[in-house]
Amino acid sequence: MSGTRGRRYHAAVWDEPLVHELGHPGRRGALVPGVESEVAAAAGDPLALVSPTARRRVPPALPELSEWEVLRHYLHLSQQTLGMMGVSLFGTCTMKYNPALSESLTSLPQVREVHPLQHEDTVQGLLEIVYRLDLVLRELSGMDRFVFQPGGGADAAWLHVCMTRAYHADRGELAERDEVVTTIQAHPCNAATAAAAGFKVITLPLEEGGRASLSALRSAISERTAALMVNNPDDMGIYNPDIGDWVESVHSVGGLCFYDHANFNGVMGKLRAADLGFDACMFMLHKTFGAPKGNGPAVGAYGCTERLAHYLPGPLVTAIGLDGKPDPQGASFDLPAFGRADVTFRLVEPERGVGRVREYLGNLPQVVKAYAWVRAMGADGIGEASDLSVLVSNYIDARLRSVRGVTRSNPEVGTHRLEMCRYSLETLAQETGVGAVDVQHRMTDFGIDAFWLSHEPWIVPEPFTPEAGELWSKEDVDEWLDVLALVCAEAYEHPEVVRTAPHRQVTHRLDGGALDDPARWATTWRAYRAKRPAS
Amino acid sequence: MGRLVGFLVNPVAGMGGRVGLHGTDTAARAVEARRRGGSPVAPLRSARALRRLASSRGADDVTVLAAPASMGAVVAASSGLRVRLLDVGVGNPTSAADTAAAAAAAAGAGADLLLFAGGDGTAADVLSAVGRSIPLLGIPAGVKMRSGVFAATPEAAGDLAAQHLRRLARVPDGEVLPALLTTAEVVDAHPADRMHGGRSHDADALGERGRRAGEWAGSDRAVQTAQPAVEPGPMANTLIGVALVPRADDGRLVGTKSSTSLQGGTALDTLAEAVASELDPETLYLVGPGTTTSRVLGALGLEGDVLGVDAVTRGELVGVDLSEDEILGLVDEYPRTGLILGVIGGQGMLLGRGNQQLGPRVLSRLSPDDVTILSSPDKLVALRPALLRVDAGDQASFPWLTGYRRVRVAPRRYMMMRVDAA
């Protein structure tokens, strides 16, 4: 522990106000000269160019700051983020470093400056990248067609329930098929999107072996089943070996099967959704495929088999050969040279598409970054990354088992876990009163990013879910584990220190209660002022 | 104005846990726990809770009304909080009757909250003495804590007590704000032991509800399955009653081990309203015991008996706390019968504990589709293993009772739970 870099850490402390609380009335960054009278006379009233319904009656209450005040404000904020300064094993999110090379590609004018309404002849290169990533994902999943429109994993799950509705409606069975089956450890958006689409949700609990049972599934499904939506492995790193039988059972009653690949990192290149019989699947480009995640645009790449493809939301990018026939290459990982003269890329609308779930082709810069990532990794590299992430996960497991106060989820399941596993600090909490949230806070005092606890509901008490993926070095993983062990030991010796953490951060604990209190929550500056006049 | 917190400790609670006993809720078990080298757990854990309360905002306004000696005063004295002694005597060794007496004294002295340290047995004793006249909050210090009155950790109990008292300070005196309080089930295991294993207090001290629990447990079948006092045996929870508890606005205060969350029941009310709105007018509905099922009656504007089996049809209560014969009589009068059951937390009992009125004679009149099971998802998720249990008395006659069943957890959400014979 003595060699741990994090022990010398202290966050920059600016206690930076909100930008609204800075500046002064009338202060400006740049003064724009007024319109010259000749120009004004020629152009007429600029307000007349704006529809009366879109005109503000009063100017927006924007902060008024000089340029350098703005710069200083954001510089302070940037110094207060942990970002890549710490070590982040933020499980279930598969946080990956986003290579600078990928960033630079999306800064190219051919990507950055295109307009979604440009004629397709002028963006052939970009369309080809979309098409090529589609081919790669087909290879990784066995599916027949991908679309990148969904703006995230939940959006892709939503697309699946829309596709499910369309499929059953076409067969005249939608009224009878009003149930979606999922498991308690599946990506929570599966249950949520199914419910939002009007389906009843049947959830299977974890049973023997730390997973939902085939017999529970068979009892749950019937001619009312519209779809099965699951992950495999789940957030506890446990793979369901019966998954083929699951899919077969659901198909036998006429339901569709959706494989949510939120936890793909441990099985990349090891299995293919279509080979297991699934009708559709989803990859998160913003986590598994090296594109940025968090508060920005994301992509839930949704793929399906031929039988569902005509319900996909358009436009889809299709390659047209000289003979005028689509898809001349077919699904092949051996990509031909870029910019072939005998192939053009066109946008087509599927016959009975469910309609847009997002604008245009989705968040294209993410698609470009993901394409750069798969080409940099190569097919072998993707499989190797998977091996590495499982190896690191089991290394973490071995070390965590010797930390006092830590237990592994489903302790009765003695087998190795795949990538990512959930642990519990329940013993620590019972013996010291220090819970997972306290430990999470205290670890940031050592320059470790706050870890991820668990999806809701908490099946595992006082949970935490570390995930290193293939990115972090052994030194970084060891440092993370050293700090966790140190904080747990500290909990036994000086519980107050941990319970009152963080001590070396900018802000002390936030009042989380306001998040659940409509009288206090505030998502805008205006609401903040209205609800907390004293602040 | 200052706030009063009743405080009592069951000094032998939790001693059995590390020496292989299921609890110390009989005098014989407490002696055995000591013999096996068990050491007091409750004083230390309750001290942790009081320390937390003492360091909270507003602690200066708090006065602890402590039970004497090892039942509270010793711990309270070193907490840094202002302490007054409750005017009750305690025996040596202390007994369940002492717990009940101290709890009653705290309620009588006008305490705003009763903080007690122990396990399910202690919770049952406290509830029997004070009912819903005062909110309760348990400091987890026993071996079994399946009741919903317990906070997850001693510190969480201290935090929640402090939060509740601060909230009370903002409310005009004498005004009870429902928003500050909710209800939680108190359950206890080994009812047969309690009746036949020589527990140091008698049925009178349990109060009316306790006697009823005893009556259920005292049926012939329960006697046959009674375990020797110090042998680990199958756990069988019984719903003892429903306590008033402070509402926590941070779910993390409560461990998933607890059978009913200290959270408000908004989600369960939504479920209850959905169930109530879907009741068929031609059907007689039998509503089993528990707070979850009682919400269905509540949604209809009715009040039944939360510990008994009630009957409702066409929005009207046609029977309260029914016996098996009364149930059968009603079933004969209606063309169809439905059964609405809750899950007893901790062990996931559906039938056979606390609802023996729904015995083989009643079940033989029902088919699988007639039974609706309701629960909060939290309660199901906390079950280890994920299993519901029934003890229908004559299991072979009702194969449909076991196997996988849907439990409704929200208006349009279900959990698929395995049901086994207990």
GROMACS .gro file of N, CA and C in nm, chain B residues 109-233:
model
  375
  644ALA      N    1  -4.521   0.750   2.889
  644ALA     CA    2  -4.450   0.873   2.923
  644ALA      C    3  -4.450   0.972   2.808
  645GLY      N    4  -4.518   0.938   2.698
  645GLY     CA    5  -4.533   1.032   2.588
  645GLY      C    6  -4.417   1.034   2.491
  646ALA      N    7  -4.346   0.922   2.479
  646ALA     CA    8  -4.233   0.918   2.385
  646ALA      C    9  -4.282   0.940   2.242
  647ASP      N   10  -4.200   1.009   2.162
  647ASP     CA   11  -4.234   1.032   2.021
  647ASP      C   12  -4.199   0.912   1.934
  648LEU      N   13  -4.110   0.831   1.985
  648LEU     CA   14  -4.058   0.718   1.907
  648LEU      C   15  -4.002   0.619   2.007
  649LEU      N   16  -4.019   0.491   1.977
  649LEU     CA   17  -3.960   0.390   2.064
  649LEU      C   18  -3.851   0.316   1.987
  650LEU      N   19  -3.729   0.337   2.032
  650LEU     CA   20  -3.613   0.275   1.971
  650LEU      C   21  -3.578   0.153   2.054
  651PHE      N   22  -3.578   0.037   1.992
  651PHE     CA   23  -3.546  -0.082   2.070
  651PHE      C   24  -3.441  -0.165   1.998
  652ALA      N   25  -3.361  -0.236   2.076
  652ALA     CA   26  -3.257  -0.321   2.016
  652ALA      C   27  -3.289  -0.466   2.046
  653GLY      N   28  -3.291  -0.546   1.943
  653GLY     CA   29  -3.319  -0.688   1.960
  653GLY      C   30  -3.345  -0.750   1.826
  654GLY      N   31  -3.420  -0.859   1.828
  654GLY     CA   32  -3.455  -0.928   1.704
  654GLY      C   33  -3.606  -0.937   1.691
  655ASP      N   34  -3.653  -1.033   1.611
  655ASP     CA   35  -3.797  -1.046   1.588
  655ASP      C   36  -3.876  -1.070   1.717
  656GLY      N   37  -3.819  -1.149   1.806
  656GLY     CA   38  -3.889  -1.179   1.931
  656GLY      C   39  -3.911  -1.052   2.011
  657THR      N   40  -3.807  -0.968   2.018
  657THR     CA   41  -3.818  -0.841   2.091
  657THR      C   42  -3.923  -0.752   2.024
  658ALA      N   43  -3.919  -0.749   1.891
  658ALA     CA   44  -4.016  -0.665   1.818
  658ALA      C   45  -4.159  -0.710   1.851
  659ALA      N   46  -4.177  -0.842   1.857
  659ALA     CA   47  -4.311  -0.895   1.887
  659ALA      C   48  -4.353  -0.854   2.028
  660ASP      N   49  -4.260  -0.862   2.123
  660ASP     CA   50  -4.291  -0.825   2.262
  660ASP      C   51  -4.327  -0.676   2.271
  661VAL      N   52  -4.248  -0.594   2.202
  661VAL     CA   53  -4.273  -0.450   2.205
  661VAL      C   54  -4.410  -0.419   2.144
  662LEU      N   55  -4.436  -0.480   2.029
  662LEU     CA   56  -4.562  -0.453   1.960
  662LEU      C   57  -4.681  -0.496   2.046
  663SER      N   58  -4.666  -0.608   2.113
  663SER     CA   59  -4.777  -0.658   2.195
  663SER      C   60  -4.811  -0.558   2.305
  664ALA      N   61  -4.710  -0.485   2.349
  664ALA     CA   62  -4.732  -0.391   2.459
  664ALA      C   63  -4.788  -0.257   2.414
  665VAL      N   64  -4.744  -0.210   2.298
  665VAL     CA   65  -4.781  -0.072   2.260
  665VAL      C   66  -4.868  -0.064   2.136
  666GLY      N   67  -4.878  -0.173   2.061
  666GLY     CA   68  -4.960  -0.170   1.940
  666GLY      C   69  -4.917  -0.058   1.848
  667ARG      N   70  -5.016   0.016   1.798
  667ARG     CA   71  -4.983   0.126   1.707
  667ARG      C   72  -5.000   0.262   1.776
  668SER      N   73  -4.978   0.263   1.909
  668SER     CA   74  -4.993   0.390   1.980
  668SER      C   75  -4.869   0.477   1.965
  669ILE      N   76  -4.762   0.421   1.917
  669ILE     CA   77  -4.636   0.495   1.910
  669ILE      C   78  -4.551   0.432   1.798
  670PRO      N   79  -4.479   0.513   1.720
  670PRO     CA   80  -4.394   0.454   1.616
  670PRO      C   81  -4.276   0.376   1.676
  671LEU      N   82  -4.241   0.267   1.612
  671LEU     CA   83  -4.131   0.183   1.659
  671LEU      C   84  -4.017   0.188   1.558
  672LEU      N   85  -3.897   0.168   1.608
  672LEU     CA   86  -3.783   0.155   1.517
  672LEU      C   87  -3.685   0.058   1.579
  673GLY      N   88  -3.653  -0.048   1.508
  673GLY     CA   89  -3.567  -0.151   1.562
  673GLY      C   90  -3.420  -0.131   1.526
  674ILE      N   91  -3.334  -0.144   1.626
  674ILE     CA   92  -3.190  -0.149   1.602
  674ILE      C   93  -3.157  -0.297   1.582
  675PRO      N   94  -3.105  -0.335   1.466
  675PRO     CA   95  -3.086  -0.478   1.442
  675PRO      C   96  -2.981  -0.535   1.537
  676ALA      N   97  -3.023  -0.624   1.625
  676ALA     CA   98  -2.929  -0.678   1.723
  676ALA      C   99  -2.964  -0.822   1.756
  677GLY      N  100  -3.058  -0.879   1.685
  677GLY     CA  101  -3.098  -1.015   1.715
  677GLY      C  102  -3.036  -1.113   1.617
  678VAL      N  103  -3.081  -1.236   1.624
  678VAL     CA  104  -3.037  -1.336   1.528
  678VAL      C  105  -3.129  -1.333   1.406
  679LYS      N  106  -3.258  -1.318   1.434
  679LYS     CA  107  -3.355  -1.314   1.324
  679LYS      C  108  -3.417  -1.174   1.319
  680MET      N  109  -3.407  -1.111   1.204
  680MET     CA  110  -3.470  -0.979   1.189
  680MET      C  111  -3.547  -0.977   1.058
  681ARG      N  112  -3.658  -1.049   1.058
  681ARG     CA  113  -3.740  -1.058   0.937
  681ARG      C  114  -3.849  -0.953   0.939
  682SER      N  115  -3.869  -0.888   1.051
  682SER     CA  116  -3.975  -0.788   1.060
  682SER      C  117  -3.931  -0.660   0.990
  683GLY      N  118  -4.029  -0.586   0.942
  683GLY     CA  119  -3.998  -0.465   0.868
  683GLY      C  120  -3.970  -0.344   0.955
  684VAL      N  121  -3.962  -0.363   1.085
  684VAL     CA  122  -3.939  -0.248   1.173
  684VAL      C  123  -3.791  -0.219   1.193
  685PHE      N  124  -3.705  -0.305   1.138
  685PHE     CA  125  -3.563  -0.288   1.163
  685PHE      C  126  -3.494  -0.206   1.055
  686ALA      N  127  -3.407  -0.118   1.099
  686ALA     CA  128  -3.318  -0.051   1.005
  686ALA      C  129  -3.208  -0.150   0.966
  687ALA      N  130  -3.137  -0.119   0.857
  687ALA     CA  131  -3.038  -0.213   0.806
  687ALA      C  132  -2.920  -0.229   0.901
  688THR      N  133  -2.879  -0.119   0.961
  688THR     CA  134  -2.764  -0.123   1.051
  688THR      C  135  -2.797  -0.036   1.173
  689PRO      N  136  -2.722  -0.050   1.282
  689PRO     CA  137  -2.745   0.038   1.397
  689PRO      C  138  -2.733   0.186   1.357
  690GLU      N  139  -2.634   0.216   1.274
  690GLU     CA  140  -2.616   0.356   1.234
  690GLU      C  141  -2.736   0.406   1.157
  691ALA      N  142  -2.789   0.321   1.070
  691ALA     CA  143  -2.906   0.362   0.992
  691ALA      C  144  -3.024   0.387   1.085
  692ALA      N  145  -3.034   0.307   1.193
  692ALA     CA  146  -3.141   0.330   1.291
  692ALA      C  147  -3.124   0.466   1.356
  693GLY      N  148  -2.997   0.499   1.393
  693GLY     CA  149  -2.971   0.629   1.452
  693GLY      C  150  -3.007   0.743   1.358
  694ASP      N  151  -2.969   0.727   1.232
  694ASP     CA  152  -2.998   0.830   1.132
  694ASP      C  153  -3.148   0.849   1.114
  695LEU      N  154  -3.218   0.736   1.104
  695LEU     CA  155  -3.361   0.745   1.078
  695LEU      C  156  -3.434   0.804   1.198
  696ALA      N  157  -3.390   0.766   1.318
  696ALA     CA  158  -3.451   0.823   1.439
  696ALA      C  159  -3.431   0.974   1.440
  697ALA      N  160  -3.308   1.016   1.411
  697ALA     CA  161  -3.278   1.159   1.411
  697ALA      C  162  -3.361   1.232   1.307
  698GLN      N  163  -3.370   1.174   1.189
  698GLN     CA  164  -3.447   1.237   1.081
  698GLN      C  165  -3.594   1.250   1.122
  699HIS      N  166  -3.647   1.144   1.180
  699HIS     CA  167  -3.788   1.146   1.220
  699HIS      C  168  -3.813   1.253   1.325
  700LEU      N  169  -3.723   1.265   1.421
  700LEU     CA  170  -3.743   1.363   1.528
  700LEU      C  171  -3.732   1.505   1.474
  701ARG      N  172  -3.640   1.525   1.380
  701ARG     CA  173  -3.628   1.659   1.320
  701ARG      C  174  -3.756   1.694   1.245
  702ARG      N  175  -3.810   1.595   1.177
  702ARG     CA  176  -3.933   1.620   1.102
  702ARG      C  177  -4.048   1.652   1.198
  703LEU      N  178  -4.053   1.578   1.308
  703LEU     CA  179  -4.159   1.602   1.406
  703LEU      C  180  -4.152   1.745   1.459
  704ALA      N  181  -4.028   1.794   1.471
  704ALA     CA  182  -4.010   1.928   1.527
  704ALA      C  183  -4.075   2.034   1.440
  705ARG      N  184  -4.095   2.000   1.313
  705ARG     CA  185  -4.155   2.098   1.223
  705ARG      C  186  -4.306   2.087   1.219
  706VAL      N  187  -4.361   1.992   1.293
  706VAL     CA  188  -4.504   1.970   1.291
  706VAL      C  189  -4.565   2.025   1.420
  707PRO      N  190  -4.680   2.094   1.412
  707PRO     CA  191  -4.742   2.143   1.534
  707PRO      C  192  -4.771   2.028   1.630
  708ASP      N  193  -4.757   2.055   1.758
  708ASP     CA  194  -4.777   1.951   1.858
  708ASP      C  195  -4.913   1.884   1.846
  709GLY      N  196  -4.912   1.757   1.867
  709GLY     CA  197  -5.037   1.683   1.870
  709GLY      C  198  -5.090   1.647   1.732
  710GLU      N  199  -5.023   1.699   1.630
  710GLU     CA  200  -5.072   1.669   1.496
  710GLU      C  201  -4.995   1.549   1.440
  711VAL      N  202  -5.066   1.449   1.399
  711VAL     CA  203  -4.998   1.332   1.343
  711VAL      C  204  -4.995   1.346   1.191
  712LEU      N  205  -4.877   1.349   1.139
  712LEU     CA  206  -4.866   1.362   0.995
  712LEU      C  207  -4.849   1.224   0.933
  713PRO      N  208  -4.949   1.179   0.857
  713PRO     CA  209  -4.936   1.046   0.797
  713PRO      C  210  -4.812   1.037   0.709
  714ALA      N  211  -4.773   1.150   0.652
  714ALA     CA  212  -4.658   1.147   0.562
  714ALA      C  213  -4.530   1.107   0.635
  715LEU      N  214  -4.527   1.122   0.766
  715LEU     CA  215  -4.406   1.090   0.841
  715LEU      C  216  -4.401   0.943   0.880
  716LEU      N  217  -4.513   0.875   0.869
  716LEU     CA  218  -4.521   0.739   0.921
  716LEU      C  219  -4.571   0.642   0.816
  717THR      N  220  -4.533   0.519   0.833
  717THR     CA  221  -4.588   0.413   0.750
  717THR      C  222  -4.601   0.288   0.838
  718THR      N  223  -4.641   0.179   0.778
  718THR     CA  224  -4.660   0.059   0.859
  718THR      C  225  -4.563  -0.050   0.816
  719ALA      N  226  -4.534  -0.140   0.907
  719ALA     CA  227  -4.445  -0.252   0.875
  719ALA      C  228  -4.493  -0.375   0.950
  720GLU      N  229  -4.474  -0.489   0.887
  720GLU     CA  230  -4.518  -0.613   0.950
  720GLU      C  231  -4.415  -0.661   1.051
  721VAL      N  232  -4.465  -0.709   1.163
  721VAL     CA  233  -4.378  -0.776   1.259
  721VAL      C  234  -4.404  -0.925   1.248
  722VAL      N  235  -4.299  -0.999   1.218
  722VAL     CA  236  -4.315  -1.144   1.206
  722VAL      C  237  -4.222  -1.210   1.306
  723ASP      N  238  -4.256  -1.329   1.345
  723ASP     CA  239  -4.167  -1.402   1.435
  723ASP      C  240  -4.174  -1.550   1.402
  724ALA      N  241  -4.061  -1.615   1.419
  724ALA     CA  242  -4.053  -1.757   1.385
  724ALA      C  243  -4.074  -1.843   1.509
  725HIS      N  244  -4.083  -1.972   1.488
  725HIS     CA  245  -4.096  -2.069   1.596
  725HIS      C  246  -4.209  -2.039   1.692
  726PRO      N  247  -4.326  -2.012   1.640
  726PRO     CA  248  -4.435  -1.987   1.733
  726PRO      C  249  -4.459  -2.108   1.822
  727ALA      N  250  -4.437  -2.228   1.767
  727ALA     CA  251  -4.459  -2.348   1.846
  727ALA      C  252  -4.364  -2.351   1.965
  728ASP      N  253  -4.240  -2.315   1.939
  728ASP     CA  254  -4.143  -2.306   2.049
  728ASP      C  255  -4.192  -2.214   2.157
  729ARG      N  256  -4.246  -2.103   2.109
  729ARG     CA  257  -4.282  -2.000   2.206
  729ARG      C  258  -4.390  -2.052   2.299
  730MET      N  259  -4.475  -2.135   2.245
  730MET     CA  260  -4.583  -2.186   2.331
  730MET      C  261  -4.537  -2.305   2.414
  731HIS      N  262  -4.447  -2.382   2.359
  731HIS     CA  263  -4.418  -2.509   2.426
  731HIS      C  264  -4.273  -2.522   2.469
  732GLY      N  265  -4.194  -2.425   2.438
  732GLY     CA  266  -4.051  -2.437   2.467
  732GLY      C  267  -4.011  -2.367   2.596
  733GLY      N  268  -4.105  -2.322   2.674
  733GLY     CA  269  -4.071  -2.265   2.803
  733GLY      C  270  -4.021  -2.123   2.798
  734ARG      N  271  -4.074  -2.041   2.703
  734ARG     CA  272  -4.037  -1.900   2.700
  734ARG      C  273  -4.074  -1.838   2.833
  735SER      N  274  -3.993  -1.744   2.875
  735SER     CA  275  -4.004  -1.699   3.013
  735SER      C  276  -4.125  -1.610   3.038
  736HIS      N  277  -4.198  -1.571   2.936
  736HIS     CA  278  -4.320  -1.499   2.964
  736HIS      C  279  -4.438  -1.582   2.915
  737ASP      N  280  -4.554  -1.554   2.968
  737ASP     CA  281  -4.670  -1.634   2.930
  737ASP      C  282  -4.751  -1.561   2.823
  738ALA      N  283  -4.855  -1.627   2.776
  738ALA     CA  284  -4.932  -1.574   2.665
  738ALA      C  285  -4.998  -1.442   2.700
  739ASP      N  286  -5.032  -1.421   2.826
  739ASP     CA  287  -5.096  -1.295   2.863
  739ASP      C  288  -5.007  -1.176   2.831
  740ALA      N  289  -4.880  -1.196   2.855
  740ALA     CA  290  -4.790  -1.084   2.833
  740ALA      C  291  -4.780  -1.048   2.686
  741LEU      N  292  -4.815  -1.139   2.599
  741LEU     CA  293  -4.811  -1.111   2.455
  741LEU      C  294  -4.926  -1.022   2.412
  742GLY      N  295  -5.027  -1.013   2.495
  742GLY     CA  296  -5.143  -0.934   2.457
  742GLY      C  297  -5.233  -1.012   2.365
  743GLU      N  298  -5.336  -0.948   2.319
  743GLU     CA  299  -5.438  -1.018   2.242
  743GLU      C  300  -5.382  -1.079   2.114
  744ARG      N  301  -5.303  -0.995   2.040
  744ARG     CA  302  -5.251  -1.044   1.913
  744ARG      C  303  -5.157  -1.160   1.935
  745GLY      N  304  -5.079  -1.148   2.038
  745GLY     CA  305  -4.984  -1.254   2.068
  745GLY      C  306  -5.056  -1.384   2.099
  746ARG      N  307  -5.164  -1.375   2.173
  746ARG     CA  308  -5.239  -1.496   2.204
  746ARG      C  309  -5.292  -1.560   2.077
  747ARG      N  310  -5.336  -1.474   1.986
  747ARG     CA  311  -5.389  -1.530   1.861
  747ARG      C  312  -5.279  -1.602   1.785
  748ALA      N  313  -5.162  -1.540   1.784
  748ALA     CA  314  -5.051  -1.607   1.717
  748ALA      C  315  -5.027  -1.741   1.784
  749GLY      N  316  -5.038  -1.741   1.914
  749GLY     CA  317  -5.019  -1.863   1.989
  749GLY      C  318  -5.123  -1.967   1.953
  750GLU      N  319  -5.245  -1.921   1.936
  750GLU     CA  320  -5.352  -2.015   1.902
  750GLU      C  321  -5.324  -2.084   1.768
  751TRP      N  322  -5.281  -2.000   1.671
  751TRP     CA  323  -5.252  -2.062   1.541
  751TRP      C  324  -5.142  -2.166   1.558
  752ALA      N  325  -5.038  -2.120   1.627
  752ALA     CA  326  -4.922  -2.206   1.641
  752ALA      C  327  -4.956  -2.329   1.724
  753GLY      N  328  -5.053  -2.316   1.809
  753GLY     CA  329  -5.084  -2.425   1.898
  753GLY      C  330  -5.172  -2.531   1.835
  754SER      N  331  -5.199  -2.522   1.707
  754SER     CA  332  -5.279  -2.625   1.643
  754SER      C  333  -5.202  -2.757   1.649
  755ASP      N  334  -5.273  -2.867   1.627
  755ASP     CA  335  -5.210  -2.998   1.641
  755ASP      C  336  -5.086  -3.012   1.553
  756ARG      N  337  -5.099  -2.961   1.430
  756ARG     CA  338  -4.989  -2.979   1.337
  756ARG      C  339  -4.864  -2.906   1.385
  757ALA      N  340  -4.887  -2.787   1.439
  757ALA     CA  341  -4.773  -2.708   1.485
  757ALA      C  342  -4.705  -2.779   1.602
  758VAL      N  343  -4.784  -2.842   1.686
  758VAL     CA  344  -4.724  -2.912   1.800
  758VAL      C  345  -4.636  -3.026   1.748
  759GLN      N  346  -4.687  -3.095   1.647
  759GLN     CA  347  -4.609  -3.207   1.594
  759GLN      C  348  -4.477  -3.162   1.534
  760THR      N  349  -4.475  -3.042   1.476
  760THR     CA  350  -4.352  -2.998   1.411
  760THR      C  351  -4.264  -2.917   1.505
  761ALA      N  352  -4.306  -2.900   1.630
  761ALA     CA  353  -4.226  -2.821   1.722
  761ALA      C  354  -4.089  -2.884   1.741
  762GLN      N  355  -3.986  -2.801   1.746
  762GLN     CA  356  -3.851  -2.849   1.761
  762GLN      C  357  -3.810  -2.840   1.908
  763PRO      N  358  -3.719  -2.925   1.949
  763PRO     CA  359  -3.662  -2.905   2.083
  763PRO      C  360  -3.603  -2.766   2.092
  764ALA      N  361  -3.604  -2.707   2.210
  764ALA     CA  362  -3.575  -2.565   2.223
  764ALA      C  363  -3.439  -2.523   2.166
  765VAL      N  364  -3.340  -2.605   2.171
  765VAL     CA  365  -3.209  -2.559   2.128
  765VAL      C  366  -3.164  -2.622   1.996
  766GLU      N  367  -3.251  -2.696   1.930
  766GLU     CA  368  -3.214  -2.755   1.803
  766GLU      C  369  -3.253  -2.662   1.689
  767PRO      N  370  -3.165  -2.642   1.592
  767PRO     CA  371  -3.207  -2.564   1.476
  767PRO      C  372  -3.315  -2.641   1.400
  768GLY      N  373  -3.423  -2.577   1.369
  768GLY     CA  374  -3.530  -2.643   1.296
  768GLY      C  375  -3.576  -2.555   1.183
   0.00000   0.00000   0.00000
